[in-house]
XYZ file of C-alpha atoms in Angstrom:
574
model
C -12.033 1.950 -21.980
C -12.601 2.848 -18.366
C -11.451 0.212 -15.879
C -14.784 0.243 -14.182
C -16.777 0.187 -17.322
C -15.824 -3.081 -18.990
C -17.858 -1.806 -21.931
C -21.181 -2.314 -20.128
C -23.917 0.314 -20.589
C -25.391 -0.284 -17.134
C -22.151 0.026 -15.185
C -21.717 3.100 -13.013
C -18.614 5.191 -12.585
C -17.501 4.978 -8.910
C -17.484 8.736 -8.860
C -21.252 8.687 -9.248
C -21.555 6.736 -6.021
C -20.084 9.608 -3.917
C -22.637 12.074 -2.558
C -22.146 15.062 -0.311
C -23.663 14.853 3.239
C -24.872 18.369 4.076
C -24.847 17.427 7.857
C -21.137 16.599 7.889
C -19.787 18.443 4.871
C -17.985 15.192 3.799
C -18.467 12.907 0.758
C -19.992 9.555 1.468
C -19.721 6.416 -0.649
C -23.224 5.087 -1.383
C -23.122 1.564 -2.701
C -26.135 -0.458 -3.716
C -26.648 -3.496 -1.406
C -25.227 -6.688 -2.965
C -26.614 -10.175 -2.550
C -25.252 -11.937 0.543
C -23.140 -14.314 -1.478
C -21.559 -11.532 -3.546
C -18.301 -9.631 -2.706
C -17.691 -6.028 -3.605
C -16.195 -6.234 -7.044
C -12.694 -5.170 -7.888
C -12.284 -2.791 -10.910
C -10.216 -5.613 -12.411
C -13.088 -8.224 -12.028
C -11.804 -10.377 -14.838
C -8.469 -10.982 -13.056
C -8.036 -14.002 -10.796
C -8.166 -13.384 -7.008
C -4.930 -13.215 -5.051
C -5.506 -16.615 -3.518
C -5.926 -18.165 -6.951
C -9.671 -18.311 -7.077
C -11.231 -17.060 -10.283
C -12.592 -13.523 -10.122
C -16.088 -12.695 -11.043
C -18.210 -9.604 -11.378
C -21.186 -9.156 -8.906
C -24.294 -7.254 -9.600
C -23.209 -3.909 -10.822
C -23.659 -1.069 -8.244
C -26.393 1.490 -8.802
C -25.787 5.178 -8.334
C -27.524 7.003 -5.466
C -31.006 8.122 -6.320
C -31.531 5.306 -8.824
C -33.531 2.765 -6.837
C -31.207 2.642 -3.799
C -33.316 2.077 -0.668
C -32.513 4.273 2.293
C -30.528 2.790 5.176
C -32.643 0.759 7.712
C -33.572 2.906 10.626
C -35.027 2.341 14.122
C -38.834 2.663 14.181
C -38.823 5.749 16.355
C -36.318 7.510 14.139
C -37.791 9.996 11.597
C -37.239 9.210 7.970
C -34.872 11.547 6.248
C -34.039 11.804 2.554
C -30.545 10.633 1.366
C -28.079 13.542 1.297
C -26.705 14.746 -1.984
C -28.155 15.563 -5.370
C -30.046 12.587 -6.775
C -28.734 11.226 -10.069
C -25.971 13.776 -10.501
C -22.217 13.672 -10.006
C -21.418 15.578 -6.790
C -20.038 19.033 -7.014
C -16.316 18.987 -6.151
C -15.575 20.635 -2.878
C -12.323 21.495 -1.265
C -11.844 19.967 2.209
C -9.330 20.022 4.975
C -7.897 16.866 3.494
C -5.977 18.982 0.998
C -3.254 19.248 3.648
C -3.119 15.478 4.097
C 0.062 13.338 3.866
C -0.146 10.189 1.706
C 2.933 8.085 2.390
C 2.858 4.486 1.158
C 0.654 5.276 -1.732
C -3.079 5.504 -1.556
C -3.354 5.580 2.243
C -5.360 8.779 2.050
C -7.939 6.793 0.052
C -8.522 4.753 3.264
C -9.324 7.956 5.130
C -11.933 9.279 2.719
C -13.441 5.932 1.919
C -13.567 4.961 5.598
C -15.587 8.052 6.433
C -18.639 6.466 4.704
C -20.456 3.887 6.739
C -22.218 2.860 3.626
C -18.934 1.892 2.056
C -18.300 -0.777 4.657
C -18.300 -3.613 2.111
C -15.979 -1.774 -0.237
C -13.596 -1.265 2.618
C -13.678 -4.951 3.408
C -12.971 -5.521 -0.245
C -9.843 -3.319 -0.050
C -8.840 -5.128 3.175
C -9.036 -8.428 1.127
C -6.600 -6.921 -1.353
C -3.864 -6.462 1.233
C -1.424 -9.320 1.786
C -0.264 -10.008 5.324
C 2.738 -11.823 6.929
C 2.928 -13.097 10.423
C 6.345 -12.010 11.604
C 5.819 -12.906 15.274
C 7.449 -10.611 17.799
C 9.580 -8.925 15.171
C 6.579 -6.463 14.887
C 4.337 -4.878 17.501
C 1.091 -6.526 18.317
C -0.913 -3.395 17.624
C -0.659 0.207 16.307
C -0.657 3.063 18.817
C -2.155 6.356 17.758
C -0.609 8.295 20.688
C 3.043 7.414 20.321
C 5.938 7.945 17.813
C 6.147 4.998 15.423
C 8.630 3.470 13.025
C 7.575 1.669 9.828
C 9.983 -0.156 7.640
C 9.147 0.355 3.924
C 10.574 -2.471 1.760
C 10.668 -2.510 -2.008
C 11.501 -5.998 -3.347
C 13.055 -7.015 -6.644
C 10.676 -9.946 -7.012
C 9.648 -10.207 -10.684
C 6.057 -11.307 -10.206
C 3.104 -9.806 -12.117
C 2.324 -9.239 -15.741
C 5.057 -7.439 -17.655
C 7.720 -7.812 -15.047
C 9.432 -10.976 -16.377
C 12.103 -9.072 -18.310
C 13.480 -7.085 -15.423
C 17.051 -8.309 -14.412
C 17.000 -11.469 -12.443
C 13.623 -12.864 -13.112
C 14.251 -15.812 -10.706
C 14.866 -13.550 -7.685
C 13.270 -14.716 -4.481
C 12.507 -11.055 -3.561
C 15.434 -9.332 -1.790
C 15.212 -6.126 0.158
C 16.201 -3.962 -2.685
C 14.825 -0.567 -1.570
C 14.558 0.107 2.165
C 13.314 3.140 4.018
C 12.865 3.410 7.730
C 10.079 5.904 8.373
C 9.968 7.545 11.776
C 6.925 9.622 12.559
C 7.234 11.981 15.587
C 4.944 11.550 18.536
C 3.475 15.071 18.137
C 3.137 14.439 14.349
C 4.996 17.718 13.607
C 7.669 15.939 11.575
C 8.860 12.680 10.049
C 12.181 11.222 8.917
C 12.644 8.837 6.044
C 15.939 7.108 6.419
C 17.183 5.081 3.455
C 19.167 1.877 4.008
C 21.487 0.977 1.132
C 20.942 -2.602 -0.177
C 24.730 -2.947 -0.440
C 25.371 -2.054 3.234
C 27.365 -4.731 4.935
C 25.576 -5.893 8.021
C 25.165 -8.831 10.469
C 21.873 -10.585 9.911
C 20.671 -12.147 13.214
C 18.989 -15.501 13.653
C 15.360 -15.129 12.607
C 12.322 -17.083 13.639
C 9.914 -17.468 10.757
C 6.467 -19.079 10.345
C 6.067 -21.775 7.626
C 3.019 -22.356 5.470
C 1.858 -25.227 7.634
C 1.885 -23.005 10.783
C 5.121 -24.382 12.234
C 8.129 -22.208 13.129
C 11.732 -22.488 12.104
C 14.821 -20.460 12.798
C 16.800 -19.239 9.784
C 20.490 -18.987 10.970
C 22.031 -15.517 10.757
C 25.081 -14.349 8.673
C 27.739 -11.875 9.492
C 29.282 -9.444 7.061
C 26.733 -9.796 4.165
C 24.692 -7.391 2.137
C 21.595 -5.936 3.727
C 19.378 -7.040 0.829
C 19.988 -10.630 1.735
C 17.935 -10.130 4.934
C 14.810 -10.863 2.837
C 14.052 -13.831 0.698
C 17.268 -15.713 0.904
C 17.057 -19.019 2.887
C 13.362 -18.333 3.537
C 13.838 -15.063 5.387
C 10.665 -13.015 5.742
C 10.149 -9.265 6.339
C 10.579 -9.966 10.080
C 14.197 -10.891 9.419
C 14.691 -7.549 7.650
C 13.145 -5.712 10.645
C 15.524 -7.563 13.013
C 18.427 -6.587 10.827
C 17.477 -2.921 10.927
C 17.354 -3.034 14.668
C 20.782 -4.834 14.883
C 22.356 -2.270 12.540
C 20.845 1.013 13.848
C 19.491 0.264 17.325
C 16.018 1.392 16.065
C 13.231 -1.275 16.317
C 10.624 -0.911 13.603
C 7.055 -1.598 14.883
C 5.679 -2.490 11.549
C 6.539 -3.081 7.892
C 4.988 -2.314 4.475
C 6.340 -4.274 1.479
C 5.742 -3.597 -2.226
C 6.943 -5.061 -5.467
C 7.562 -3.641 -8.919
C 3.886 -3.255 -9.662
C 3.469 -0.692 -6.889
C 5.372 2.002 -8.778
C 3.517 1.244 -12.024
C 0.008 1.153 -10.704
C 0.282 4.048 -8.187
C 1.726 6.464 -10.777
C -0.939 5.429 -13.241
C -3.673 6.007 -10.714
C -2.644 9.599 -10.236
C -2.105 10.243 -14.027
C 1.690 10.425 -13.728
C 4.326 11.958 -11.488
C 6.567 14.846 -12.452
C 10.295 14.217 -12.454
C 13.183 16.395 -13.523
C 16.656 15.523 -14.957
C 19.502 17.913 -15.562
C 20.670 15.993 -18.726
C 18.767 13.973 -21.324
C 18.651 10.271 -20.408
C 18.834 7.374 -22.823
C 19.544 4.285 -20.639
C 19.620 1.098 -22.666
C 19.450 -1.190 -19.644
C 16.454 0.315 -17.868
C 15.041 1.606 -21.210
C 14.537 5.116 -19.727
C 14.414 7.869 -22.259
C 13.832 11.428 -21.009
C 14.596 14.876 -22.314
C 16.471 17.344 -20.163
C 14.199 19.205 -17.746
C 10.782 18.307 -16.429
C 8.718 15.298 -17.598
C 5.703 13.313 -16.344
C 6.237 9.527 -15.953
C 3.805 6.739 -15.139
C 3.610 3.038 -15.418
C 6.630 1.313 -17.061
C 8.426 4.646 -17.510
C 8.096 5.468 -13.757
C 9.499 2.114 -12.875
C 12.402 2.616 -15.218
C 13.097 5.964 -13.540
C 13.407 4.509 -10.025
C 15.377 1.472 -11.239
C 18.071 3.018 -13.451
C 21.504 3.145 -12.050
C 23.427 4.105 -15.146
C 21.760 7.537 -15.842
C 22.821 9.449 -12.786
C 25.884 10.235 -10.705
C 28.439 7.503 -10.363
C 26.046 4.837 -11.504
C 25.829 3.305 -8.195
C 23.096 2.373 -5.720
C 23.710 5.469 -3.519
C 22.946 7.794 -6.498
C 19.828 5.719 -7.301
C 18.704 6.155 -3.658
C 18.812 9.958 -4.079
C 16.753 9.747 -7.262
C 14.204 7.485 -5.544
C 13.887 9.939 -2.644
C 13.203 12.736 -5.068
C 10.636 10.518 -6.831
C 8.877 9.750 -3.592
C 8.680 13.363 -2.730
C 7.058 14.148 -6.086
C 4.636 11.176 -5.675
C 3.596 12.444 -2.324
C 3.046 15.920 -3.587
C 0.908 14.542 -6.412
C -1.148 12.393 -4.158
C -1.846 15.308 -1.751
C -2.582 17.712 -4.539
C -6.017 19.267 -4.905
C -6.816 17.517 -8.282
C -6.220 14.127 -6.633
C -7.894 14.619 -3.230
C -10.997 16.145 -4.787
C -11.430 13.377 -7.345
C -13.376 10.407 -6.108
C -12.402 8.415 -9.173
C -8.699 8.941 -8.584
C -9.075 8.142 -4.872
C -10.738 4.839 -5.639
C -8.069 3.895 -8.232
C -5.413 4.780 -5.567
C -7.124 2.635 -3.006
C -7.209 -0.352 -5.399
C -3.586 0.161 -6.567
C -2.235 0.667 -3.052
C -3.917 -2.250 -1.412
C -3.184 -4.705 -4.225
C 0.508 -3.780 -4.194
C 1.144 -4.022 -0.417
C 2.033 -6.731 1.964
C 2.053 -5.749 5.663
C 2.428 -7.406 9.165
C -0.720 -8.874 10.508
C -1.167 -6.123 13.208
C -1.858 -3.454 10.573
C -3.565 -5.598 7.958
C -7.053 -4.541 8.983
C -8.562 -1.680 7.013
C -9.484 0.109 10.272
C -5.777 0.116 11.345
C -4.643 1.226 7.934
C -7.134 4.087 8.226
C -5.709 4.963 11.641
C -2.159 5.098 10.269
C -3.348 7.263 7.390
C -4.982 9.714 9.747
C -1.821 10.053 11.771
C 0.360 10.402 8.634
C -1.866 13.139 7.140
C -1.037 15.330 10.154
C 2.639 15.640 9.071
C 3.424 18.641 6.786
C 5.429 17.616 3.769
C 7.958 20.441 4.448
C 8.831 18.676 7.714
C 9.435 15.242 6.150
C 13.098 14.712 5.880
C 14.730 12.269 3.357
C 18.281 11.059 4.170
C 20.547 8.081 3.806
C 22.560 6.256 6.461
C 26.042 7.757 6.293
C 28.422 5.172 4.780
C 32.020 4.694 3.605
C 33.495 2.275 1.089
C 34.065 -1.241 2.435
C 37.750 -1.197 3.565
C 37.931 -4.986 3.079
C 37.501 -4.740 -0.746
C 39.961 -3.897 -3.398
C 37.229 -3.391 -5.931
C 34.734 -1.221 -4.184
C 31.236 -2.780 -4.359
C 29.781 -2.522 -0.953
C 29.618 0.050 1.950
C 29.758 0.010 5.698
C 28.189 2.346 8.243
C 30.222 5.534 8.855
C 30.661 5.157 12.650
C 31.668 8.823 13.050
C 28.454 10.142 11.624
C 25.685 7.584 11.664
C 25.260 7.053 15.518
C 24.133 10.686 16.024
C 21.404 10.195 13.342
C 20.269 6.968 14.962
C 20.105 8.618 18.379
C 18.112 11.610 17.034
C 15.530 9.242 15.503
C 15.363 7.124 18.632
C 14.920 10.302 20.807
C 12.155 11.723 18.471
C 14.289 14.748 17.381
C 13.225 16.659 14.259
C 15.716 17.200 11.448
C 13.587 20.195 10.332
C 12.726 23.384 12.093
C 9.314 22.838 13.592
C 8.093 26.353 14.463
C 4.795 25.168 15.945
C 6.648 22.849 18.295
C 9.085 25.569 19.330
C 6.228 27.831 20.303
C 4.459 25.046 22.142
C 7.745 24.300 24.021
C 8.170 27.966 25.046
C 4.529 28.074 26.205
C 5.008 24.918 28.294
C 8.212 26.225 29.858
C 6.554 29.542 30.774
C 3.439 27.895 32.191
C 5.068 25.060 34.051
C 8.382 26.406 35.232
C 7.244 29.849 36.249
C 6.119 30.130 39.895
C 7.260 29.347 43.436
C 9.661 26.481 44.143
C 9.481 24.360 47.326
C 12.550 23.619 49.433
C 14.512 20.531 48.286
C 13.844 18.905 51.553
C 10.048 19.041 50.853
C 10.302 17.307 47.425
C 8.920 13.717 47.463
C 9.737 11.801 44.299
C 9.876 8.032 43.321
C 12.471 7.284 40.600
C 12.005 4.830 37.743
C 14.436 3.709 35.053
C 12.694 4.006 31.803
C 15.484 3.541 29.286
C 18.599 4.955 30.973
C 21.657 2.634 31.493
C 21.289 0.061 34.174
C 21.789 1.365 37.692
C 20.920 4.944 36.741
C 17.880 5.221 39.126
C 19.962 4.196 42.130
C 22.793 6.566 41.100
C 20.368 9.509 40.634
C 18.704 8.677 43.988
C 22.121 8.864 45.662
C 22.818 12.166 44.047
C 19.495 13.723 45.011
C 19.824 12.648 48.687
C 23.479 13.406 49.310
C 24.136 16.311 46.982
C 20.816 18.038 46.171
C 19.091 17.736 49.502
C 16.069 15.785 48.143
C 15.938 13.335 51.078
C 12.388 12.250 50.520
C 13.155 10.164 47.480
C 13.224 6.422 46.606
C 14.085 3.979 43.899
C 10.946 2.423 42.476
C 12.710 0.111 40.033
C 12.065 -0.144 36.245
C 9.387 1.539 34.272
C 6.839 -0.610 32.401
C 7.944 0.971 29.077
C 11.099 2.731 27.798
C 10.975 6.423 27.024
C 13.103 8.462 24.798
C 13.014 11.453 27.172
C 12.983 11.917 30.943
C 9.648 12.863 32.364
C 8.317 14.122 35.735
C 4.701 13.356 36.533
C 3.014 15.186 39.296
C -0.269 16.184 40.778
C -1.159 19.886 40.258
C -0.859 20.353 44.063
C 2.849 19.350 43.717
C 3.680 21.982 41.092
C 6.110 23.798 43.482
C 7.928 20.490 44.149
C 8.079 19.811 40.398
C 9.603 23.253 39.689
C 12.214 22.606 42.306
C 13.257 19.231 40.955
C 13.172 20.597 37.372
C 15.610 23.294 38.469
C 17.859 20.709 40.094
C 17.947 18.429 37.055
C 17.616 20.938 34.217
C 14.276 19.553 33.048
C 12.408 21.449 30.325
C 8.860 22.469 30.609
C 7.782 19.719 28.191
C 9.362 17.119 30.552
C 6.910 18.113 33.259
C 3.629 16.178 32.932
C 0.740 17.200 35.150
C -1.056 14.001 36.201
C -1.482 11.948 39.311
C 0.736 11.403 42.216
C 1.843 7.931 43.406
C 2.191 6.562 47.031
C 5.826 6.194 48.044
C 7.410 3.680 50.476
C 6.323 5.850 53.434
C 2.686 5.913 52.278
C 2.900 9.518 51.235
C 1.971 11.107 47.852
C 5.016 11.475 45.655
C 5.903 12.558 42.068
C 7.296 10.105 39.577
C 10.558 10.738 37.800
C 11.170 8.411 34.868
C 14.678 8.514 33.521
C 14.599 8.042 29.691
C 17.269 7.349 27.169
C 18.289 10.986 27.202
C 19.459 10.764 30.789
C 23.101 11.830 30.939
C 24.113 10.633 34.316
C 23.632 11.377 38.007
C 23.963 15.134 38.668
C 24.299 15.979 34.993
C 21.676 18.552 33.910
C 19.454 17.727 30.915
C 19.338 20.286 28.237
C 15.879 21.774 27.557
C 16.418 21.553 23.834
C 18.049 18.836 21.677
C 19.308 19.477 18.172
C 19.548 16.983 15.434
C 22.922 16.573 13.653
C 23.438 18.165 10.222
C 23.082 15.508 7.563
C 24.760 15.792 4.186
C 22.318 15.247 1.324
C 19.179 15.713 3.414
C 16.144 16.857 1.472
C 12.443 17.459 2.236
C 9.339 16.162 0.628
C 7.973 19.594 -0.276
C 10.858 20.554 -2.598
C 11.189 19.542 -6.250
C 14.681 18.596 -7.340
C 16.432 17.610 -10.554
C 18.371 14.330 -10.828
C 21.864 14.592 -12.095
């Protein structure tokens, strides 16, 4: 029986509520107005609400063209008929959304649903599905659409929900069992998904957490323990896991998304299964995973068994399971962005329900409008430029029987630096062309004399004292005498930038030549007033600053990473 039907003859398939607006070329969700006291119903109306209140079905929605009054309009506005074909399921149409990226499962559903103003109440219903946790200053206070961003994706081993009681430690408080730090580039040309092993030995810092009564307490940190203990144990929340990531990698996640066992089951069921591939037949008694050699489609319990098994692949350890999980996520993303998913309103609604009910996020991104914004940014990233990799590790030298791992200090720092500096691990041809165009346009032309260059220097992420050291170099070695130290920038930058008024382009080219700045580092904008009251350029030293007098390279390459894969390629687990 259909989840929306509940066996009632007068219930309407949600797909019948989507109509094509000929003015915009987009589908719009047309819902019948509900009584003021009624909420938009969940497909699982008989289930209790998340807060414990009993669920109830409201007045069933009516399909467009079946007694739905048109939206209220201003008196002077001409009446227009509702778009779409009345009483008929809309003709499926391909849209630009086919190229969309759906990351945490179902986020694209936010994009398409949010495009319909008449679906406002349904969006508020979805927003009510999402759980939120106030992690204080561990997370950013808002989401920025114009910057690179880092989201920590946490999969817990908490055994809540129907059918999950039999998995392993049913009394688990919910540890950080699966962890992926997702970095999305500022220009949205690429993304990096960095897996963090649960058995990685780390130092967990002291963590301020909020209690149910609104008070705050500090959970003491621990040194030399497994990463997965950064969540759940001693009352630690997701903010503690975020702080642990920053302490271990130097990368500060702005937000988090957390899911439990139900996420894998409900998301894969919503898209009618996900394709996986194994080199050898699998019969794992512990996870109950049974698969023939080759390609199979898994969903629900079988999909959960696939991502949980440790005994079917490789050395039967967590690192091999991480590789399998990365392959699974790539396949799930491809299925979610496939044409048969994106052109099916029914599947999209199921995805929206499944995703929102499975997720807990920080308060700053708990609003449906913010989730929509994140989805819109994520869909810009091509799957071929999404890199999966794991923090390089070595066996813990302190153990005789090897059970945990530690960070490989000869390989990991280069990966951390590349992510912090927004460097792609894939070849981004569009960005390379853009860079060449910027170089040609901004660096080509006359250069003023060094003595005519006026520049104020800010430290925006370089080591302390860098602005003064660069000032001394420019004045004594490079002949840029009209320069001054303007202190610290308001925000840290990954890369050094030079902002200038278009009238100062010749000065900018001279300073770029002196410092080895690339065309992309030059930012046409506005001049500032220096200490002498004259217009000056602004040089902000970023984290890529290599020292006074050391030229910056116009291109930065990411390190080679063993085991790296991309989301567009199907692989077989072995």
